[in-house]
Tab-separated table of C-alpha atoms and ligand atoms in Angstrom:
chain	number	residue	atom	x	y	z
H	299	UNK	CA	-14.735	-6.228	1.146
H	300	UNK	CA	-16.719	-6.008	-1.970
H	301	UNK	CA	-16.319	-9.451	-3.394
H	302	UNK	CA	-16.545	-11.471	0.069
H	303	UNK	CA	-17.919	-15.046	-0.939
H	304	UNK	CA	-17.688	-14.926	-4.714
H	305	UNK	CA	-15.452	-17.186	-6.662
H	306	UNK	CA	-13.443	-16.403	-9.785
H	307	UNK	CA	-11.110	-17.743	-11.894
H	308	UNK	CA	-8.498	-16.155	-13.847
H	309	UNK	CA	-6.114	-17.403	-16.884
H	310	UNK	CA	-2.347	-15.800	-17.169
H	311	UNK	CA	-2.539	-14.968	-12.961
H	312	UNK	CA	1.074	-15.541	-13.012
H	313	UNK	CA	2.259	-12.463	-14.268
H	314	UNK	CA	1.178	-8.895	-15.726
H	315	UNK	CA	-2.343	-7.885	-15.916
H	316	UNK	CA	-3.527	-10.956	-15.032
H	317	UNK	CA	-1.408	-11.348	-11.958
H	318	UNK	CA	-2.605	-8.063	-10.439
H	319	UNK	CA	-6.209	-8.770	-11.646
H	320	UNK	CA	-6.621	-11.876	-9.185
H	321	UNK	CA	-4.761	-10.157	-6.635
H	322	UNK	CA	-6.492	-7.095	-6.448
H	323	UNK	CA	-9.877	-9.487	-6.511
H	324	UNK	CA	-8.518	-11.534	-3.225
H	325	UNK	CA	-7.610	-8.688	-1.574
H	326	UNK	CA	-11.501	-7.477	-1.676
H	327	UNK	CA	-12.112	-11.241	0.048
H	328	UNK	CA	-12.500	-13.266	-3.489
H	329	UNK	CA	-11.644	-16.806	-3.803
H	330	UNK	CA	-9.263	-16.904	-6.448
H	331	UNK	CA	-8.391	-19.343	-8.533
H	332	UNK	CA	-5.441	-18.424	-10.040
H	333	UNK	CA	-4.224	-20.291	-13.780
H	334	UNK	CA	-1.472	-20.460	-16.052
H	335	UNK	CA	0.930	-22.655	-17.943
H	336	UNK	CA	3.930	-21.132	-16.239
H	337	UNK	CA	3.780	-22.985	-13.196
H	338	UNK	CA	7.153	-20.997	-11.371
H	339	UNK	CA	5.473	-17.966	-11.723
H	340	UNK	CA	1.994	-18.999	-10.462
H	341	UNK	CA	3.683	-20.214	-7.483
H	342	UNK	CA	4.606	-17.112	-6.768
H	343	UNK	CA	1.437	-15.386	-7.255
H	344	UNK	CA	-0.110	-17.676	-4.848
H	345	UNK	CA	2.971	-16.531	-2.192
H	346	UNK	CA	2.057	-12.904	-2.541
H	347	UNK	CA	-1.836	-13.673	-2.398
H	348	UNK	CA	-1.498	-15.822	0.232
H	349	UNK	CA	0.856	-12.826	2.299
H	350	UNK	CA	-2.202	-10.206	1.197
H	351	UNK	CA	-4.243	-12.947	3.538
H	352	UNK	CA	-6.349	-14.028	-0.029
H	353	UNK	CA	-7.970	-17.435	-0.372
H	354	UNK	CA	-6.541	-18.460	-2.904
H	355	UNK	CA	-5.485	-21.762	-4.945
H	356	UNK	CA	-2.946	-22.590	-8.239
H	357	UNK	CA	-4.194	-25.197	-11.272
H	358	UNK	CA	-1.774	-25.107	-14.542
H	359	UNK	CA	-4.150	-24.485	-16.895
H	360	UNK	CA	-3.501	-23.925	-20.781
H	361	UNK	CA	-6.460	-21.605	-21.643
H	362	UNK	CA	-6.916	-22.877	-25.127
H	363	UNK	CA	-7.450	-26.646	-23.988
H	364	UNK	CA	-11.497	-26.975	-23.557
H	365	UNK	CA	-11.306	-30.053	-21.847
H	366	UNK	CA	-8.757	-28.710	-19.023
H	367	UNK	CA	-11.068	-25.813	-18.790
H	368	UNK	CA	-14.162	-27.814	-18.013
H	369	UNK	CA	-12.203	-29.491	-15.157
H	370	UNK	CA	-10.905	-26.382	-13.583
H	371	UNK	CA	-14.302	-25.267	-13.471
H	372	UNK	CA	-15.854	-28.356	-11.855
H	373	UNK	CA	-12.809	-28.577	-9.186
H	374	UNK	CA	-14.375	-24.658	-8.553
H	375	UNK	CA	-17.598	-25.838	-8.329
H	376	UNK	CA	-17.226	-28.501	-6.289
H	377	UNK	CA	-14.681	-26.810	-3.740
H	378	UNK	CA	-16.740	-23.475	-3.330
H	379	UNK	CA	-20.094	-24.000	-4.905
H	380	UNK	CA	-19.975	-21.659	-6.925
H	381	UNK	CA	-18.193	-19.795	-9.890
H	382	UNK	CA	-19.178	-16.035	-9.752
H	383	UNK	CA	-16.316	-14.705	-12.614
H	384	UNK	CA	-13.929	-15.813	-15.297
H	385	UNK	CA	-11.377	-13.901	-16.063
H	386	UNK	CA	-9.542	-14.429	-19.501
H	387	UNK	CA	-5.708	-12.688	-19.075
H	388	UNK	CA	-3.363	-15.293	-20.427
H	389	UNK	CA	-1.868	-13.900	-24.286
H	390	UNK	CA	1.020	-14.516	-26.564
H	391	UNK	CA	1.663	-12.049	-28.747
H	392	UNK	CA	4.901	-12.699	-31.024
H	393	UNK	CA	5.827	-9.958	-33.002
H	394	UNK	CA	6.523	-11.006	-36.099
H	395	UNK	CA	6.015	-9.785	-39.629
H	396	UNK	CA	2.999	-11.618	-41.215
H	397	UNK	CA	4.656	-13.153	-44.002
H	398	UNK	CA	7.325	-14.695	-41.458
H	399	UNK	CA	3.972	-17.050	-39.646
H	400	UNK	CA	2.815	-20.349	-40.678
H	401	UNK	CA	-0.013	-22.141	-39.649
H	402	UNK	CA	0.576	-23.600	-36.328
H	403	UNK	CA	1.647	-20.042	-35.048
H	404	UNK	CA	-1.500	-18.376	-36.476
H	405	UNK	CA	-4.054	-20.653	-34.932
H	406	UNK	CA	-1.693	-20.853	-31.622
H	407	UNK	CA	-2.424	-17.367	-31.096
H	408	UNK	CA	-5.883	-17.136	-31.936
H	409	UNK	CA	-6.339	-20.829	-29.359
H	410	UNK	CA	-5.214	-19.018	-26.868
H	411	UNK	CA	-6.737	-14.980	-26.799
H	412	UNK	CA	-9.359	-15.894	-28.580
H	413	UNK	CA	-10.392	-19.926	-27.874
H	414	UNK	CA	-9.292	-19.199	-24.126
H	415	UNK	CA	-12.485	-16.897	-24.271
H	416	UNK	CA	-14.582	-19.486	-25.962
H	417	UNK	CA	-13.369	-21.934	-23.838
H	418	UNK	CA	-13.972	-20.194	-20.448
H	419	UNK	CA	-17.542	-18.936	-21.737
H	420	UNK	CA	-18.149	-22.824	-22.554
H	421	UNK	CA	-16.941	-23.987	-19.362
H	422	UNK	CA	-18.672	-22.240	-17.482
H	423	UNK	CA	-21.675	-21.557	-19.302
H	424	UNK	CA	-23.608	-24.562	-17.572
H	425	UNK	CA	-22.580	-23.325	-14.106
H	426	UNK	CA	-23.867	-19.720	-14.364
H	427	UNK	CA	-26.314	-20.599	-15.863
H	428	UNK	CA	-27.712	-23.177	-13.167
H	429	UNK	CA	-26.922	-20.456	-10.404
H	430	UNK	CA	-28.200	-17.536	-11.568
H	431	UNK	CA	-25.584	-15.575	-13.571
H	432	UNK	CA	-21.912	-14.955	-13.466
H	433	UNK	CA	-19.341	-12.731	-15.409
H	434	UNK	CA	-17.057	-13.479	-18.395
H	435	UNK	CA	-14.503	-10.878	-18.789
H	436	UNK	CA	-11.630	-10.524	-21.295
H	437	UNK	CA	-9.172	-8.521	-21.814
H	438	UNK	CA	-9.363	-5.381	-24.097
H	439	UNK	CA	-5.862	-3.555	-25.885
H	440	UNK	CA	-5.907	-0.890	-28.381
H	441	UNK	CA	-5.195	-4.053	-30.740
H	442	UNK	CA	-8.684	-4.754	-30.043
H	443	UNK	CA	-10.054	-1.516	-32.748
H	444	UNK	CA	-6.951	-0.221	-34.550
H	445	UNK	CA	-3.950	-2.559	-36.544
H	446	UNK	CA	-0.295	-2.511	-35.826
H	447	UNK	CA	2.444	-3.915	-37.469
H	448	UNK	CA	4.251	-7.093	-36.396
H	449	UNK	CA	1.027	-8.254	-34.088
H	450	UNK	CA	-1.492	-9.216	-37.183
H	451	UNK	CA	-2.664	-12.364	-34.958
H	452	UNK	CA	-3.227	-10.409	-31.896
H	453	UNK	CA	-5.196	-7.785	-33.169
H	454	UNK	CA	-7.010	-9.879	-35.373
H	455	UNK	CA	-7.590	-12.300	-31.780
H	456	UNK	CA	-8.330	-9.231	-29.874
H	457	UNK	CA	-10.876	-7.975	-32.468
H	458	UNK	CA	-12.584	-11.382	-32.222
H	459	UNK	CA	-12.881	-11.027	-27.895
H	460	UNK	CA	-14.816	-7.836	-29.251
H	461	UNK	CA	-17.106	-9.465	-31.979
H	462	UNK	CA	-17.809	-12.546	-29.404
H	463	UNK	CA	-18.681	-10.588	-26.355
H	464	UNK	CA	-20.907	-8.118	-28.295
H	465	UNK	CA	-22.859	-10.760	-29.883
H	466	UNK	CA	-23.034	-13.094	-27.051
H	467	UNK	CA	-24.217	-10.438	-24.830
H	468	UNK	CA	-27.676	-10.907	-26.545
H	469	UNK	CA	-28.243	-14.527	-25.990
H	470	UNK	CA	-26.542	-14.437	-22.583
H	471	UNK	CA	-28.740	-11.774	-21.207
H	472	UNK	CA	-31.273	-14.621	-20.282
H	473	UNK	CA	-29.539	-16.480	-18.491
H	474	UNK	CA	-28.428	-13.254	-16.121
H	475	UNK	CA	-24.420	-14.137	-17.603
H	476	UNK	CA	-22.264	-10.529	-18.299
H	477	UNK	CA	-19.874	-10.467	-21.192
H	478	UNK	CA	-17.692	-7.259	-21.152
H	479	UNK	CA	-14.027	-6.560	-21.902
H	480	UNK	CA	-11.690	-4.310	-19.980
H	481	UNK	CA	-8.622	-2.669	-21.180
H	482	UNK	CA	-5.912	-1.714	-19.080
H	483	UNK	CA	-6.627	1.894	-20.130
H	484	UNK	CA	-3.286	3.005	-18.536
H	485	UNK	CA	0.251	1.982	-19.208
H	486	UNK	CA	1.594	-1.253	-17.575
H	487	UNK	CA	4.442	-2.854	-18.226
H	488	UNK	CA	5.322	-4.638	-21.967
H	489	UNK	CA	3.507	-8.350	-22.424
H	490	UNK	CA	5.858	-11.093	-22.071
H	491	UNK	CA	8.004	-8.684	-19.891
H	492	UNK	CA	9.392	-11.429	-17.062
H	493	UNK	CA	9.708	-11.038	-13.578
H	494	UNK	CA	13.632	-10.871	-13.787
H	495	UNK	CA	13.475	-8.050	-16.991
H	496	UNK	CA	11.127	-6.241	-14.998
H	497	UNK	CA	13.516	-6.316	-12.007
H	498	UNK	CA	16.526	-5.425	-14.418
H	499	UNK	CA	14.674	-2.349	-16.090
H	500	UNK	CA	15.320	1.153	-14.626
H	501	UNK	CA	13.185	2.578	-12.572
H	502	UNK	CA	12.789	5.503	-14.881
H	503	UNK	CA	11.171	3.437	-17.054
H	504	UNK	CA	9.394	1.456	-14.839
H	505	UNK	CA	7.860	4.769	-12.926
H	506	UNK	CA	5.457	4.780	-15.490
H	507	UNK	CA	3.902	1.794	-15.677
H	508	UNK	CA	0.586	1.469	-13.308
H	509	UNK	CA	0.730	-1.128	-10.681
H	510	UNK	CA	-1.832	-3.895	-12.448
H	511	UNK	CA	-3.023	-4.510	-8.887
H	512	UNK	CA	-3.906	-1.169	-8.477
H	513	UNK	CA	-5.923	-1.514	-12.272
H	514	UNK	CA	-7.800	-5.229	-11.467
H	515	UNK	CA	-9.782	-3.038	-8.838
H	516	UNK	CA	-11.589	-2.104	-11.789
H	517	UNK	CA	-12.212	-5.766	-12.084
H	518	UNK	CA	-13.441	-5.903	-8.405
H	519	UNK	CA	-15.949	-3.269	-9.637
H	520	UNK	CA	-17.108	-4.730	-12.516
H	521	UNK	CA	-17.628	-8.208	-10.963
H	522	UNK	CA	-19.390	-6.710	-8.440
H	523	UNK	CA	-22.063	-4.715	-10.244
H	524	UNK	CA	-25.257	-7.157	-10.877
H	525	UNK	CA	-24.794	-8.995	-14.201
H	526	UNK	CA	-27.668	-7.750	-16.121
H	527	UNK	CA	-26.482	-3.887	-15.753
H	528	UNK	CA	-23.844	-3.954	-17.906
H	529	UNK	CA	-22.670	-6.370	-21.194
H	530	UNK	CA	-21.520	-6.506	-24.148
H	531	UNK	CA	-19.258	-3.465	-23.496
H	532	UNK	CA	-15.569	-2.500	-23.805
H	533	UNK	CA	-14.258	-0.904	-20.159
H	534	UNK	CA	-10.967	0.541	-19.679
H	535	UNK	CA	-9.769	0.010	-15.940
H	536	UNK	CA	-7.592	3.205	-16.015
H	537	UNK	CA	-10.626	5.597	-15.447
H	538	UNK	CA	-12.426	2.652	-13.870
H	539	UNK	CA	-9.834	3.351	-10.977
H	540	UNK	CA	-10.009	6.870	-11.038
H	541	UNK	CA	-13.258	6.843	-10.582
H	542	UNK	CA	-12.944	4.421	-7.644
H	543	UNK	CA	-10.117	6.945	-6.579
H	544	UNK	CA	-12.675	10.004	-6.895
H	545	UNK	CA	-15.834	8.390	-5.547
H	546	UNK	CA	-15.588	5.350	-4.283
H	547	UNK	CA	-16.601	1.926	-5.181
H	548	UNK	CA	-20.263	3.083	-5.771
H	549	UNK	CA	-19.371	5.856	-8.095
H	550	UNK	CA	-21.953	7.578	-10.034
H	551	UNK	CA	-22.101	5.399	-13.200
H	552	UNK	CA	-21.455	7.890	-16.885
H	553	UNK	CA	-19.696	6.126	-19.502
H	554	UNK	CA	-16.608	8.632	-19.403
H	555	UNK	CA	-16.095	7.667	-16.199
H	556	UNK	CA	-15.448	3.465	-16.835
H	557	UNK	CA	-13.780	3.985	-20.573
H	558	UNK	CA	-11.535	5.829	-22.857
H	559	UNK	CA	-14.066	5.326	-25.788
H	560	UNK	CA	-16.880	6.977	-24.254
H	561	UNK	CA	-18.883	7.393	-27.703
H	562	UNK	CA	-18.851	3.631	-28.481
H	563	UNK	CA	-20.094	2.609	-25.271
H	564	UNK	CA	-23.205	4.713	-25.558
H	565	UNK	CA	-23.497	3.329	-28.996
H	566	UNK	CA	-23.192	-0.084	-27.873
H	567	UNK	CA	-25.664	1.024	-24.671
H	568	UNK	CA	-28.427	2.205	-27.162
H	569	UNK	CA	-27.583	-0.964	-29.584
H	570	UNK	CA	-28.910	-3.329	-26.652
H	571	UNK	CA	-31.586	-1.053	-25.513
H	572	UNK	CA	-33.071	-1.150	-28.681
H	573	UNK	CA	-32.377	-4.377	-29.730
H	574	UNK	CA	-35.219	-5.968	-31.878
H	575	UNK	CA	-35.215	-9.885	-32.583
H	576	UNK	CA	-35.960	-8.451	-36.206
H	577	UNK	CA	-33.328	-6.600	-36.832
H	578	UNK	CA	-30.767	-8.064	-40.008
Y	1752	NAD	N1	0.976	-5.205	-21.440
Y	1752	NAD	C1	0.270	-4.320	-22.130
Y	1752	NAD	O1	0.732	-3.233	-22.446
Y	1752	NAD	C2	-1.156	-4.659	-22.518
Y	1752	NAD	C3	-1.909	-3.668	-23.180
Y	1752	NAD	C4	-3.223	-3.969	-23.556
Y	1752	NAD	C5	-3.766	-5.207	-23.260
Y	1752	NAD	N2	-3.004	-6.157	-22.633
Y	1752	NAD	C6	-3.619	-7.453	-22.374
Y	1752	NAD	O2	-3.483	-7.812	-21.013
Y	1752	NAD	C7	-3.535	-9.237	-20.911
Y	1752	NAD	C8	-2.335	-9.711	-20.122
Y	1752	NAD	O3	-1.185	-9.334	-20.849
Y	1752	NAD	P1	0.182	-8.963	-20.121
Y	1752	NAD	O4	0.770	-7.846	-20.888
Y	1752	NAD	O5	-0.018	-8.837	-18.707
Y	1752	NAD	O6	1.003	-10.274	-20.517
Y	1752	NAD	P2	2.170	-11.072	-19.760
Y	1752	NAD	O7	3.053	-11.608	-20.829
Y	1752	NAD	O8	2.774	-10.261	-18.684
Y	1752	NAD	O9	1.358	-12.260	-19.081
Y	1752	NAD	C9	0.659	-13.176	-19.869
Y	1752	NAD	C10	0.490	-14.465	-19.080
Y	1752	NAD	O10	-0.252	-15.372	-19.919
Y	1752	NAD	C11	0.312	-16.636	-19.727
Y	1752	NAD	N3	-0.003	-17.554	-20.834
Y	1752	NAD	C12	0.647	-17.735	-22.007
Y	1752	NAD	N4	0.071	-18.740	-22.706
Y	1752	NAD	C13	-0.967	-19.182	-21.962
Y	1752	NAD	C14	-1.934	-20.206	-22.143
Y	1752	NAD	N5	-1.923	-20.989	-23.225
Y	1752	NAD	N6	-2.861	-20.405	-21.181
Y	1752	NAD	C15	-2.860	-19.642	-20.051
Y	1752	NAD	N7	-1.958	-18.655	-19.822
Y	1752	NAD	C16	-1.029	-18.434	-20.769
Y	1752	NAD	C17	1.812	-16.392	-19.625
Y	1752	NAD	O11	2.488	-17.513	-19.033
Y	1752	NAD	C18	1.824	-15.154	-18.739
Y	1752	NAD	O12	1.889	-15.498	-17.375
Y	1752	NAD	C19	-3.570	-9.776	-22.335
Y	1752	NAD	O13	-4.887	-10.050	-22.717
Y	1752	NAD	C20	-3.033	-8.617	-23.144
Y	1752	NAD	O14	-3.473	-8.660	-24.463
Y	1752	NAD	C21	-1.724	-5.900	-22.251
């Protein structure tokens, strides 16, 4: 068990990515605490963790409320001690052309991919800090470097995750706390995709979408590395896995080996190394 007697939380655990994230993290002995606003569907997360033998529990959490945040957090702390990970999942991502938004939907968006981010850094910045360290992950997309149409909000939320966790990284280094994003780095199945579409879509099409449980061992990895070996990077959890796959769980680190974008990791790796308070 690599993760025996940490404790995480994740946001959107009741389906996708985020689902198979927290499952994959109690099935390497995690206690999960597994959030979302869709309260069915978190239900039956905790069924299937539960089945897998994980310790886990449900709170209905909207990630872009700070104040629901902070109390998920303390209800962590003060049932396990402890609060070793955050894991940022939950998304909307409407596609819609820009000129079709208004105001409410912009900043609903961003509230949610981006503020859920703030918010769980800010939660549990306190917390990690007090204990030693912790991880902050979020969730990468190729929305989070390139522009598509019909998802101006999400990319332009997914290329804030980037900007935050880069910059962050530098302050949070003192305080032993890890900022990183990972992408899925393999197909999985379409966001907002429900459980019943899913069940209704052939299996054809369905064949080649990776099993997100299979991917959130990447997430087991990362957690489990110590905090000040790696931040303010952008992982993908496809070769994370395949490395897993290859090696094992203590895989010989190289930057093609944890990410598709191999060249901006070691820039980013160098950036920190040489890092000077002087620097504009
Ligand atoms: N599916 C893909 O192809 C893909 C590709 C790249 C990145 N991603 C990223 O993976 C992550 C998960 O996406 P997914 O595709 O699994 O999505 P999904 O639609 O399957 O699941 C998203 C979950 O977030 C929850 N959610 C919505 N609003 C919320 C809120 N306010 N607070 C908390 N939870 C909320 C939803 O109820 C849902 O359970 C996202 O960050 C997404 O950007 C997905």
């Amino acid at each position: 068990m690599q993760l025996e007697g940490k404790s995480v939380i994740v946001t959107g655990a009741a389906l996708g990515f985020g689902y198979g994230i927290a499952r994959a993290l109690g099935q390497e002995g995690a206690r999960v605490v597994v959030t979302d606003v869709h309260e069915e569907n978190l239900s039956r997360s905790v069924s299937t963790m539960k089945a897998d033998g994980s310790q886990v529990i449900m709170r209905k959490l909207d990630a872009s409320d700070l104040n629901a945040f902070k109390g998920i957090v303390k209800e962590t702390t003060d049932l396990w001690g402890r609060l070793d990970a955050v894991v940022h999942a939950g998304v909307i991502m409407p596609l819609e052309d820009w000129e079709n938004g208004n105001e409410g939907q912009w900043w609903k968006e961003m509230s949610i991919s981006f503020g859920g981010l703030l918010n769980a850094t800010a939660s549990a910045w306190d917390v990690m800090k007090k204990q030693g360290g912790g991880h902050i992950i979020s969730i990468a997309s190729g929305s989070s470097f390139r522009g598509y149409k019909k998802e101006v909000m999400y990319g332009a939320g997914k290329h804030a995750n980037e900007g935050f966790v880069k910059s962050l990284a530098l302050e949070a280094a003192a305080y032993g706390i890890a900022l990183n994003t990972v992408g899925p780095g393999k197909r999985i199945k379409p966001t907002a995709l429900t459980w019943e579409e899913i069940a209704q879509t052939p299996e054809s099409v369905r064949s080649v979408w990776t099993d997100p449980t299979e991917l959130g061992k990447a997430f087991v990895w990362l957690i489990s590395q110590p905090t000040e070996r790696f931040s303010g990077l952008r992982f993908d959890a496809g070769p994370i896995l395949d490395s897993i796959r290859a090696e094992g769980w203590n895989f010989k680190f190289s930057p093609d080996k944890v990410t598709m974008y191999q060249h901006e990791m070691r820039y980013s790796m160098n950036w920190y190394e040489n890092y000077s308070d002087t620097e504009g």
